mmCIF file of C-alpha atoms in Angstrom:
data_model
loop_
_atom_site.group_PDB
_atom_site.id
_atom_site.type_symbol
_atom_site.label_atom_id
_atom_site.label_comp_id
_atom_site.label_asym_id
_atom_site.label_seq_id
_atom_site.Cartn_x
_atom_site.Cartn_y
_atom_site.Cartn_z
ATOM 1 C CA MET A 1 -5.485 23.959 -12.790
ATOM 2 C CA SER A 2 -7.481 21.036 -14.207
ATOM 3 C CA SER A 3 -9.929 19.175 -11.978
ATOM 4 C CA ASP A 4 -8.136 15.979 -13.049
ATOM 5 C CA ILE A 5 -4.996 17.035 -11.180
ATOM 6 C CA ILE A 6 -4.404 16.258 -7.511
ATOM 7 C CA THR A 7 -2.236 18.753 -5.625
ATOM 8 C CA PRO A 8 -1.386 19.235 -1.944
ATOM 9 C CA GLU A 9 -4.062 21.967 -1.878
ATOM 10 C CA ASN A 10 -6.974 19.709 -2.934
ATOM 11 C CA LEU A 11 -5.752 16.355 -1.569
ATOM 12 C CA SER A 12 -8.262 14.814 0.833
ATOM 13 C CA LYS A 13 -9.638 11.446 1.865
ATOM 14 C CA GLU A 14 -12.961 12.363 0.259
ATOM 15 C CA LEU A 15 -11.318 13.214 -3.079
ATOM 16 C CA LEU A 16 -9.349 9.962 -3.040
ATOM 17 C CA LYS A 17 -12.464 7.938 -2.223
ATOM 18 C CA SER A 18 -14.314 9.485 -5.158
ATOM 19 C CA ILE A 19 -11.386 8.811 -7.523
ATOM 20 C CA PHE A 20 -11.225 5.116 -6.587
ATOM 21 C CA GLU A 21 -14.995 4.720 -6.823
ATOM 22 C CA ALA A 22 -14.946 6.290 -10.299
ATOM 23 C CA ALA A 23 -12.337 3.662 -11.239
ATOM 24 C CA PHE A 24 -14.734 0.917 -10.036
ATOM 25 C CA MET A 25 -12.537 -0.001 -7.095
ATOM 26 C CA GLU A 26 -14.223 -1.056 -3.873
ATOM 27 C CA THR A 27 -13.865 1.550 -1.104
ATOM 28 C CA SER A 28 -14.841 1.789 2.554
ATOM 29 C CA ILE A 29 -14.133 3.850 5.650
ATOM 30 C CA ASP A 30 -13.159 1.764 8.685
ATOM 31 C CA ALA A 31 -14.125 2.360 12.325
ATOM 32 C CA GLU A 32 -11.104 4.664 12.811
ATOM 33 C CA GLY A 33 -12.110 6.769 9.799
ATOM 34 C CA ASP A 34 -9.377 5.437 7.504
ATOM 35 C CA LEU A 35 -10.003 4.944 3.788
ATOM 36 C CA GLN A 36 -9.632 1.395 2.523
ATOM 37 C CA VAL A 37 -9.458 0.425 -1.153
ATOM 38 C CA ARG A 38 -9.777 -3.073 -2.550
ATOM 39 C CA ASP A 39 -8.777 -4.383 -5.953
ATOM 40 C CA GLY A 40 -8.011 -8.055 -5.396
ATOM 41 C CA ILE A 41 -6.364 -7.321 -2.058
ATOM 42 C CA GLY A 42 -7.001 -4.226 -0.007
ATOM 43 C CA CYS A 43 -4.950 -1.382 1.335
ATOM 44 C CA TYR A 44 -5.278 1.680 3.497
ATOM 45 C CA VAL A 45 -5.001 5.025 1.710
ATOM 46 C CA PHE A 46 -3.840 8.056 3.693
ATOM 47 C CA ALA A 47 -3.861 11.646 2.430
ATOM 48 C CA ARG A 48 -0.736 13.337 3.792
ATOM 49 C CA GLU A 49 0.427 16.936 3.225
ATOM 50 C CA ASP A 50 2.308 16.277 0.001
ATOM 51 C CA ARG A 51 1.782 12.580 -0.681
ATOM 52 C CA ILE A 52 -0.632 9.700 -0.716
ATOM 53 C CA ARG A 53 0.461 6.754 1.399
ATOM 54 C CA LEU A 54 -0.707 3.248 0.432
ATOM 55 C CA MET A 55 -0.287 0.537 3.052
ATOM 56 C CA THR A 56 -1.320 -3.071 3.404
ATOM 57 C CA LEU A 57 -0.674 -5.380 6.344
ATOM 58 C CA PHE A 58 -0.232 -9.139 6.591
ATOM 59 C CA ARG A 59 -0.125 -11.355 9.664
ATOM 60 C CA THR A 60 2.788 -13.718 9.926
ATOM 61 C CA LYS A 61 2.421 -17.423 10.572
ATOM 62 C CA ASP A 62 2.738 -18.630 14.148
ATOM 63 C CA GLY A 63 6.328 -19.481 14.878
ATOM 64 C CA ALA A 64 7.744 -17.381 12.038
ATOM 65 C CA ASN A 65 11.347 -16.617 12.884
ATOM 66 C CA ARG A 66 12.119 -12.874 13.156
ATOM 67 C CA GLN A 67 15.382 -13.331 11.263
ATOM 68 C CA GLU A 68 13.530 -15.021 8.381
ATOM 69 C CA LEU A 69 10.979 -12.188 8.365
ATOM 70 C CA LEU A 70 13.731 -9.576 8.195
ATOM 71 C CA GLU A 71 15.418 -11.488 5.360
ATOM 72 C CA PHE A 72 12.054 -11.621 3.539
ATOM 73 C CA ALA A 73 11.662 -7.841 3.965
ATOM 74 C CA ASN A 74 15.210 -7.243 2.697
ATOM 75 C CA ARG A 75 14.686 -9.444 -0.391
ATOM 76 C CA VAL A 76 11.421 -7.728 -1.295
ATOM 77 C CA ASN A 77 12.879 -4.257 -0.680
ATOM 78 C CA ASP A 78 15.781 -5.163 -2.961
ATOM 79 C CA GLN A 79 13.710 -6.653 -5.794
ATOM 80 C CA TYR A 80 10.500 -4.571 -5.804
ATOM 81 C CA ILE A 81 11.411 -0.933 -6.206
ATOM 82 C CA ILE A 82 8.067 0.771 -5.583
ATOM 83 C CA VAL A 83 7.280 -0.797 -2.218
ATOM 84 C CA ARG A 84 8.862 -0.685 1.192
ATOM 85 C CA VAL A 85 8.436 -3.703 3.449
ATOM 86 C CA THR A 86 8.840 -3.549 7.210
ATOM 87 C CA VAL A 87 8.499 -6.055 10.026
ATOM 88 C CA ALA A 88 6.382 -4.552 12.801
ATOM 89 C CA GLY A 89 6.679 -5.255 16.495
ATOM 90 C CA LYS A 90 8.035 -8.653 17.366
ATOM 91 C CA GLY A 91 7.336 -9.931 13.872
ATOM 92 C CA ALA A 92 3.581 -10.478 14.057
ATOM 93 C CA THR A 93 2.885 -8.127 11.136
ATOM 94 C CA ILE A 94 4.484 -7.414 7.773
ATOM 95 C CA SER A 95 3.720 -4.001 6.282
ATOM 96 C CA PHE A 96 3.972 -3.048 2.597
ATOM 97 C CA ASP A 97 3.751 0.664 1.806
ATOM 98 C CA TYR A 98 4.336 3.155 -0.973
ATOM 99 C CA ASP A 99 4.128 6.944 -1.155
ATOM 100 C CA ILE A 100 2.735 8.705 -4.220
ATOM 101 C CA PRO A 101 4.039 12.283 -4.331
ATOM 102 C CA VAL A 102 1.485 14.970 -5.214
ATOM 103 C CA LYS A 103 3.674 18.088 -4.977
ATOM 104 C CA GLY A 104 3.550 19.720 -8.398
ATOM 105 C CA GLY A 105 0.384 17.781 -9.245
ATOM 106 C CA ILE A 106 -0.491 14.262 -10.333
ATOM 107 C CA THR A 107 -3.376 13.037 -12.443
ATOM 108 C CA LYS A 108 -6.208 11.009 -10.995
ATOM 109 C CA GLN A 109 -5.443 8.296 -13.540
ATOM 110 C CA ALA A 110 -1.817 8.102 -12.367
ATOM 111 C CA VAL A 111 -2.994 7.639 -8.771
ATOM 112 C CA VAL A 112 -5.340 4.806 -9.767
ATOM 113 C CA LEU A 113 -2.676 3.088 -11.875
ATOM 114 C CA ALA A 114 -0.041 3.428 -9.127
ATOM 115 C CA THR A 115 -2.491 1.985 -6.597
ATOM 116 C CA LYS A 116 -3.344 -0.967 -8.824
ATOM 117 C CA ARG A 117 0.363 -1.622 -9.362
ATOM 118 C CA PHE A 118 1.023 -1.398 -5.619
ATOM 119 C CA LEU A 119 -1.778 -3.876 -4.890
ATOM 120 C CA SER A 120 -0.301 -6.401 -7.328
ATOM 121 C CA ILE A 121 3.068 -6.529 -5.598
ATOM 122 C CA PRO A 122 2.456 -7.999 -2.103
ATOM 123 C CA ILE A 123 0.880 -11.230 -3.369
ATOM 124 C CA ASN A 124 3.665 -11.726 -5.936
ATOM 125 C CA ALA A 125 6.345 -11.000 -3.331
ATOM 126 C CA ILE A 126 4.795 -13.353 -0.786
ATOM 127 C CA GLN A 127 4.429 -16.148 -3.351
ATOM 128 C CA GLU A 128 8.021 -15.683 -4.453
ATOM 129 C CA HIS A 129 9.703 -15.175 -1.092
ATOM 130 C CA GLY A 130 7.420 -15.725 1.886
ATOM 131 C CA LEU A 131 4.858 -18.488 1.500
ATOM 132 C CA ASN A 132 6.193 -20.185 4.628
ATOM 133 C CA LEU A 133 6.094 -16.900 6.619
ATOM 134 C CA ILE A 134 2.837 -15.076 5.817
ATOM 135 C CA ARG A 135 -0.729 -16.209 6.536
#
């Protein structure tokens, strides 16, 4: 199999870090050992058994109503197909995530392009639906 293909057998945090660095994206490993990637905004990147999980978190504004936050999440989930938005805890955090499947293989380029697309969505969604809710 080509070295440009990511599969469950070769998927690792180290491989992902090298792919993003080769694409001139800023990378770092946080204190917990999690990979972070930045291209405008940042996200966490997790290598799972058969997928790559992308996740970015936003703090909500003080006094944001939980019902409004849930409505924001529902609107974004309805209008932006590739992301899932959840309200964590008592509404202090909004999470955007997306899973990239690797079973059967995926190219490194496809992973980079999917990540760049994912990173473009939260800011657009917040500007369109949640300026009064997200910090």
